[in-house]
């Protein structure tokens, strides 16, 4: 695992497309039980090298009902985004994650994590990649159908403050889905 993580941290595969240069952000271990697959690092995460070190991460930890210490304990939780480096700014926010990372690195990482019990698919990019033809037409439909993907996958919306309107419009998510998510996470982490 350490050699693989070193290879990833030295990756320059798509350096010419990265406005801030490569700085792959990934955390994993052979003993991780939960895998979080998000989109790609933002500028703050790029600068610090700490995944989910931003308001989105604060919201995600609140949804999971876990502390920073547990969240960043790689023996329990792995964090592998769809794109490992900051992709740059677009018209309405950050660009989508680079498409090279997941095919290049994900399978190699997953093979090294035999104890995974749950994979959180955060946002449409990870859901489309991992759920393939089982993905619904919209993120809302996919998230509301989360039970179809259990026990392996748990699709979630992105916890970004930009999604506050989605959360307001879809109050069922925090009322009905979050309690089930918390129960599953607590059960896995307490083993």
PDB file of C-alpha atoms in Angstrom:
ATOM      1  CA  UNK A   1       0.000   0.000   0.000  1.00  0.00           C
ATOM      2  CA  UNK A   2       2.739   2.487   0.905  1.00  0.00           C
ATOM      3  CA  UNK A   3       4.448   2.052  -2.467  1.00  0.00           C
ATOM      4  CA  UNK A   4       1.138   2.667  -4.236  1.00  0.00           C
ATOM      5  CA  UNK A   5       0.461   5.797  -2.166  1.00  0.00           C
ATOM      6  CA  UNK A   6       3.982   7.031  -2.962  1.00  0.00           C
ATOM      7  CA  UNK A   7       3.381   6.410  -6.674  1.00  0.00           C
ATOM      8  CA  UNK A   8       0.143   8.390  -6.485  1.00  0.00           C
ATOM      9  CA  UNK A   9       1.753  11.266  -4.576  1.00  0.00           C
ATOM     10  CA  UNK A  10       4.409  11.507  -7.314  1.00  0.00           C
ATOM     11  CA  UNK A  11       1.897  11.309 -10.176  1.00  0.00           C
ATOM     12  CA  UNK A  12       2.239  13.995 -12.858  1.00  0.00           C
ATOM     13  CA  UNK A  13       0.031  12.243 -15.445  1.00  0.00           C
ATOM     14  CA  UNK A  14      -2.133  15.285 -16.193  1.00  0.00           C
ATOM     15  CA  UNK A  15       0.162  18.055 -14.871  1.00  0.00           C
ATOM     16  CA  UNK A  16      -0.185  20.150 -18.029  1.00  0.00           C
ATOM     17  CA  UNK A  17      -3.929  20.532 -17.355  1.00  0.00           C
ATOM     18  CA  UNK A  18      -3.638  21.545 -13.685  1.00  0.00           C
ATOM     19  CA  UNK A  19      -3.478  25.321 -13.102  1.00  0.00           C
ATOM     20  CA  UNK A  20      -1.879  24.931  -9.651  1.00  0.00           C
ATOM     21  CA  UNK A  21       0.226  21.921 -10.622  1.00  0.00           C
ATOM     22  CA  UNK A  22      -0.077  18.378  -9.295  1.00  0.00           C
ATOM     23  CA  UNK A  23      -0.636  17.767  -5.600  1.00  0.00           C
ATOM     24  CA  UNK A  24      -2.510  14.451  -5.320  1.00  0.00           C
ATOM     25  CA  UNK A  25      -4.614  14.268  -2.157  1.00  0.00           C
ATOM     26  CA  UNK A  26      -5.536  10.739  -1.089  1.00  0.00           C
ATOM     27  CA  UNK A  27      -5.577   8.804   2.198  1.00  0.00           C
ATOM     28  CA  UNK A  28      -5.887   5.057   2.514  1.00  0.00           C
ATOM     29  CA  UNK A  29      -4.768   2.012   4.464  1.00  0.00           C
ATOM     30  CA  UNK A  30      -5.199  -1.747   4.236  1.00  0.00           C
ATOM     31  CA  UNK A  31      -7.461  -1.724   7.316  1.00  0.00           C
ATOM     32  CA  UNK A  32      -9.913   0.994   6.236  1.00  0.00           C
ATOM     33  CA  UNK A  33     -13.545  -0.044   6.658  1.00  0.00           C
ATOM     34  CA  UNK A  34     -15.209   2.971   5.029  1.00  0.00           C
ATOM     35  CA  UNK A  35     -14.163   4.602   1.774  1.00  0.00           C
ATOM     36  CA  UNK A  36     -15.202   8.151   0.915  1.00  0.00           C
ATOM     37  CA  UNK A  37     -15.126   8.919  -2.797  1.00  0.00           C
ATOM     38  CA  UNK A  38     -15.752  12.576  -3.510  1.00  0.00           C
ATOM     39  CA  UNK A  39     -15.026  14.809  -6.484  1.00  0.00           C
ATOM     40  CA  UNK A  40     -11.644  16.576  -6.399  1.00  0.00           C
ATOM     41  CA  UNK A  41      -9.759  18.829  -3.985  1.00  0.00           C
ATOM     42  CA  UNK A  42     -10.620  22.521  -3.872  1.00  0.00           C
ATOM     43  CA  UNK A  43      -7.978  25.225  -3.534  1.00  0.00           C
ATOM     44  CA  UNK A  44      -7.851  25.044   0.286  1.00  0.00           C
ATOM     45  CA  UNK A  45      -7.367  21.269   0.209  1.00  0.00           C
ATOM     46  CA  UNK A  46      -4.752  21.675  -2.548  1.00  0.00           C
ATOM     47  CA  UNK A  47      -2.831  24.139  -0.370  1.00  0.00           C
ATOM     48  CA  UNK A  48      -2.993  22.103   2.849  1.00  0.00           C
ATOM     49  CA  UNK A  49      -2.955  18.571   1.443  1.00  0.00           C
ATOM     50  CA  UNK A  50      -5.704  17.678   3.937  1.00  0.00           C
ATOM     51  CA  UNK A  51      -8.825  16.225   2.268  1.00  0.00           C
ATOM     52  CA  UNK A  52     -12.209  17.698   3.150  1.00  0.00           C
ATOM     53  CA  UNK A  53     -10.447  20.501   5.066  1.00  0.00           C
ATOM     54  CA  UNK A  54     -13.147  23.009   4.192  1.00  0.00           C
ATOM     55  CA  UNK A  55     -16.840  23.820   4.822  1.00  0.00           C
ATOM     56  CA  UNK A  56     -17.874  20.803   2.720  1.00  0.00           C
ATOM     57  CA  UNK A  57     -15.826  18.559   4.994  1.00  0.00           C
ATOM     58  CA  UNK A  58     -17.384  20.113   8.087  1.00  0.00           C
ATOM     59  CA  UNK A  59     -20.838  19.327   6.715  1.00  0.00           C
ATOM     60  CA  UNK A  60     -19.837  15.786   5.734  1.00  0.00           C
ATOM     61  CA  UNK A  61     -18.500  15.062   9.221  1.00  0.00           C
ATOM     62  CA  UNK A  62     -21.753  16.436  10.645  1.00  0.00           C
ATOM     63  CA  UNK A  63     -23.761  14.103   8.389  1.00  0.00           C
ATOM     64  CA  UNK A  64     -21.622  11.147   9.479  1.00  0.00           C
ATOM     65  CA  UNK A  65     -21.699  12.284  13.119  1.00  0.00           C
ATOM     66  CA  UNK A  66     -17.972  11.663  13.554  1.00  0.00           C
ATOM     67  CA  UNK A  67     -15.103  13.734  14.893  1.00  0.00           C
ATOM     68  CA  UNK A  68     -12.122  15.020  12.928  1.00  0.00           C
ATOM     69  CA  UNK A  69      -9.953  12.427  14.682  1.00  0.00           C
ATOM     70  CA  UNK A  70     -12.113   9.532  13.469  1.00  0.00           C
ATOM     71  CA  UNK A  71     -12.578  11.057  10.007  1.00  0.00           C
ATOM     72  CA  UNK A  72      -8.825  11.364   9.469  1.00  0.00           C
ATOM     73  CA  UNK A  73      -7.941   7.989  11.002  1.00  0.00           C
ATOM     74  CA  UNK A  74      -6.841   6.106   7.877  1.00  0.00           C
ATOM     75  CA  UNK A  75      -6.993   2.797   9.729  1.00  0.00           C
ATOM     76  CA  UNK A  76     -10.782   3.295   9.690  1.00  0.00           C
ATOM     77  CA  UNK A  77     -11.617   5.677   6.846  1.00  0.00           C
ATOM     78  CA  UNK A  78     -10.001   6.023   3.425  1.00  0.00           C
ATOM     79  CA  UNK A  79     -10.484   9.146   1.313  1.00  0.00           C
ATOM     80  CA  UNK A  80     -10.047   8.700  -2.424  1.00  0.00           C
ATOM     81  CA  UNK A  81     -11.481  11.412  -4.694  1.00  0.00           C
ATOM     82  CA  UNK A  82     -12.413  10.884  -8.330  1.00  0.00           C
ATOM     83  CA  UNK A  83      -9.691  13.379  -9.236  1.00  0.00           C
ATOM     84  CA  UNK A  84      -6.712  13.610  -6.884  1.00  0.00           C
ATOM     85  CA  UNK A  85      -5.628  17.153  -7.799  1.00  0.00           C
ATOM     86  CA  UNK A  86      -7.338  20.541  -7.959  1.00  0.00           C
ATOM     87  CA  UNK A  87      -8.753  20.701 -11.511  1.00  0.00           C
ATOM     88  CA  UNK A  88      -9.111  24.489 -11.833  1.00  0.00           C
ATOM     89  CA  UNK A  89     -11.927  27.023 -11.872  1.00  0.00           C
ATOM     90  CA  UNK A  90     -14.907  26.893 -14.209  1.00  0.00           C
ATOM     91  CA  UNK A  91     -17.721  29.351 -14.898  1.00  0.00           C
ATOM     92  CA  UNK A  92     -19.874  28.231 -11.947  1.00  0.00           C
ATOM     93  CA  UNK A  93     -17.268  26.751  -9.583  1.00  0.00           C
ATOM     94  CA  UNK A  94     -14.450  24.252  -9.764  1.00  0.00           C
ATOM     95  CA  UNK A  95     -14.028  22.206 -12.924  1.00  0.00           C
ATOM     96  CA  UNK A  96     -15.030  18.530 -12.855  1.00  0.00           C
ATOM     97  CA  UNK A  97     -12.430  16.071 -11.575  1.00  0.00           C
ATOM     98  CA  UNK A  98      -9.857  14.988 -14.135  1.00  0.00           C
ATOM     99  CA  UNK A  99     -11.006  11.781 -15.828  1.00  0.00           C
ATOM    100  CA  UNK A 100      -7.561  10.158 -15.729  1.00  0.00           C
ATOM    101  CA  UNK A 101      -7.318   9.498 -11.972  1.00  0.00           C
ATOM    102  CA  UNK A 102     -10.083   6.975 -11.340  1.00  0.00           C
ATOM    103  CA  UNK A 103      -9.162   4.544 -14.161  1.00  0.00           C
ATOM    104  CA  UNK A 104      -5.472   4.935 -13.382  1.00  0.00           C
ATOM    105  CA  UNK A 105      -5.550   4.480  -9.596  1.00  0.00           C
ATOM    106  CA  UNK A 106      -8.907   3.448  -8.075  1.00  0.00           C
ATOM    107  CA  UNK A 107      -8.843  -0.269  -8.805  1.00  0.00           C
ATOM    108  CA  UNK A 108      -5.255  -0.533  -7.559  1.00  0.00           C
ATOM    109  CA  UNK A 109      -6.294   1.145  -4.303  1.00  0.00           C
ATOM    110  CA  UNK A 110      -9.465  -0.907  -3.838  1.00  0.00           C
ATOM    111  CA  UNK A 111      -7.526  -4.152  -4.189  1.00  0.00           C
ATOM    112  CA  UNK A 112      -5.298  -2.977  -1.337  1.00  0.00           C
ATOM    113  CA  UNK A 113      -8.309  -2.383   0.985  1.00  0.00           C
ATOM    114  CA  UNK A 114      -9.881  -5.814   1.614  1.00  0.00           C
ATOM    115  CA  UNK A 115     -11.717  -4.754   4.806  1.00  0.00           C
ATOM    116  CA  UNK A 116     -13.970  -2.142   3.166  1.00  0.00           C
ATOM    117  CA  UNK A 117     -17.584  -2.501   4.265  1.00  0.00           C
ATOM    118  CA  UNK A 118     -19.063   0.723   2.874  1.00  0.00           C
ATOM    119  CA  UNK A 119     -18.233   3.103   0.044  1.00  0.00           C
ATOM    120  CA  UNK A 120     -19.744   6.578   0.243  1.00  0.00           C
ATOM    121  CA  UNK A 121     -20.275   7.953  -3.271  1.00  0.00           C
ATOM    122  CA  UNK A 122     -20.412  11.709  -2.899  1.00  0.00           C
ATOM    123  CA  UNK A 123     -21.766  13.606  -5.877  1.00  0.00           C
ATOM    124  CA  UNK A 124     -22.638  12.669  -9.416  1.00  0.00           C
ATOM    125  CA  UNK A 125     -19.131  11.907 -10.688  1.00  0.00           C
ATOM    126  CA  UNK A 126     -18.477   9.032  -8.292  1.00  0.00           C
ATOM    127  CA  UNK A 127     -22.047   7.779  -8.631  1.00  0.00           C
ATOM    128  CA  UNK A 128     -21.879   7.644 -12.422  1.00  0.00           C
ATOM    129  CA  UNK A 129     -18.489   5.945 -12.320  1.00  0.00           C
ATOM    130  CA  UNK A 130     -19.297   3.296  -9.712  1.00  0.00           C
ATOM    131  CA  UNK A 131     -23.017   2.665 -10.205  1.00  0.00           C
ATOM    132  CA  UNK A 132     -22.787   2.470 -14.003  1.00  0.00           C
ATOM    133  CA  UNK A 133     -26.136   1.440 -15.471  1.00  0.00           C
ATOM    134  CA  UNK A 134     -27.715   1.270 -11.989  1.00  0.00           C
ATOM    135  CA  UNK A 135     -27.354   5.039 -11.650  1.00  0.00           C
ATOM    136  CA  UNK A 136     -30.670   6.893 -11.874  1.00  0.00           C
ATOM    137  CA  UNK A 137     -31.414   9.790 -14.236  1.00  0.00           C
ATOM    138  CA  UNK A 138     -30.703  12.438 -11.582  1.00  0.00           C
ATOM    139  CA  UNK A 139     -28.621  12.717  -8.426  1.00  0.00           C
ATOM    140  CA  UNK A 140     -31.831  13.255  -6.444  1.00  0.00           C
ATOM    141  CA  UNK A 141     -33.285   9.974  -7.715  1.00  0.00           C
ATOM    142  CA  UNK A 142     -30.038   8.119  -7.041  1.00  0.00           C
ATOM    143  CA  UNK A 143     -29.751   9.457  -3.484  1.00  0.00           C
ATOM    144  CA  UNK A 144     -33.424   8.789  -2.730  1.00  0.00           C
ATOM    145  CA  UNK A 145     -32.911   5.195  -3.951  1.00  0.00           C
ATOM    146  CA  UNK A 146     -29.853   4.683  -1.726  1.00  0.00           C
ATOM    147  CA  UNK A 147     -31.184   1.411  -0.283  1.00  0.00           C
ATOM    148  CA  UNK A 148     -30.892  -0.230  -3.723  1.00  0.00           C
ATOM    149  CA  UNK A 149     -27.106   0.193  -3.572  1.00  0.00           C
ATOM    150  CA  UNK A 150     -26.564  -1.104  -0.047  1.00  0.00           C
ATOM    151  CA  UNK A 151     -24.709  -2.768   1.544  1.00  0.00           C
ATOM    152  CA  UNK A 152     -21.697  -1.797  -0.603  1.00  0.00           C
ATOM    153  CA  UNK A 153     -22.475   1.741  -1.790  1.00  0.00           C
ATOM    154  CA  UNK A 154     -24.209   4.713  -0.175  1.00  0.00           C
ATOM    155  CA  UNK A 155     -24.801   7.598  -2.637  1.00  0.00           C
ATOM    156  CA  UNK A 156     -24.886  11.107  -1.178  1.00  0.00           C
ATOM    157  CA  UNK A 157     -25.170  14.637  -2.535  1.00  0.00           C
ATOM    158  CA  UNK A 158     -22.102  16.811  -2.260  1.00  0.00           C
ATOM    159  CA  UNK A 159     -22.084  18.550   1.152  1.00  0.00           C
ATOM    160  CA  UNK A 160     -20.923  21.837  -0.368  1.00  0.00           C
ATOM    161  CA  UNK A 161     -22.534  25.065   0.841  1.00  0.00           C
ATOM    162  CA  UNK A 162     -23.442  25.566  -2.835  1.00  0.00           C
ATOM    163  CA  UNK A 163     -25.928  22.689  -2.416  1.00  0.00           C
ATOM    164  CA  UNK A 164     -27.923  24.448   0.296  1.00  0.00           C
ATOM    165  CA  UNK A 165     -30.857  24.947  -2.109  1.00  0.00           C
ATOM    166  CA  UNK A 166     -30.900  21.226  -2.939  1.00  0.00           C
ATOM    167  CA  UNK A 167     -30.917  20.427   0.791  1.00  0.00           C
ATOM    168  CA  UNK A 168     -33.724  22.913   1.439  1.00  0.00           C
ATOM    169  CA  UNK A 169     -35.766  21.502  -1.435  1.00  0.00           C
ATOM    170  CA  UNK A 170     -35.112  17.881  -0.416  1.00  0.00           C
ATOM    171  CA  UNK A 171     -35.631  17.911   3.351  1.00  0.00           C
ATOM    172  CA  UNK A 172     -36.327  14.164   3.258  1.00  0.00           C
ATOM    173  CA  UNK A 173     -32.561  13.693   2.875  1.00  0.00           C
ATOM    174  CA  UNK A 174     -31.621  15.017   6.305  1.00  0.00           C
ATOM    175  CA  UNK A 175     -34.812  13.677   7.917  1.00  0.00           C
ATOM    176  CA  UNK A 176     -34.773  10.126   6.523  1.00  0.00           C
ATOM    177  CA  UNK A 177     -31.406   9.325   4.922  1.00  0.00           C
ATOM    178  CA  UNK A 178     -28.915  10.873   7.360  1.00  0.00           C
ATOM    179  CA  UNK A 179     -30.147   8.829  10.365  1.00  0.00           C
ATOM    180  CA  UNK A 180     -29.655   5.596   8.388  1.00  0.00           C
ATOM    181  CA  UNK A 181     -26.227   6.750   7.209  1.00  0.00           C
ATOM    182  CA  UNK A 182     -25.176   7.567  10.790  1.00  0.00           C
ATOM    183  CA  UNK A 183     -26.406   4.217  12.064  1.00  0.00           C
ATOM    184  CA  UNK A 184     -24.451   2.329   9.385  1.00  0.00           C
ATOM    185  CA  UNK A 185     -21.256   4.350   9.976  1.00  0.00           C
ATOM    186  CA  UNK A 186     -21.476   3.945  13.757  1.00  0.00           C
ATOM    187  CA  UNK A 187     -22.067   0.201  13.407  1.00  0.00           C
ATOM    188  CA  UNK A 188     -19.068  -0.279  11.096  1.00  0.00           C
ATOM    189  CA  UNK A 189     -16.697   1.867  13.133  1.00  0.00           C
ATOM    190  CA  UNK A 190     -17.642   0.240  16.444  1.00  0.00           C
ATOM    191  CA  UNK A 191     -16.497  -3.236  15.320  1.00  0.00           C
TER     192      UNK A 191
END
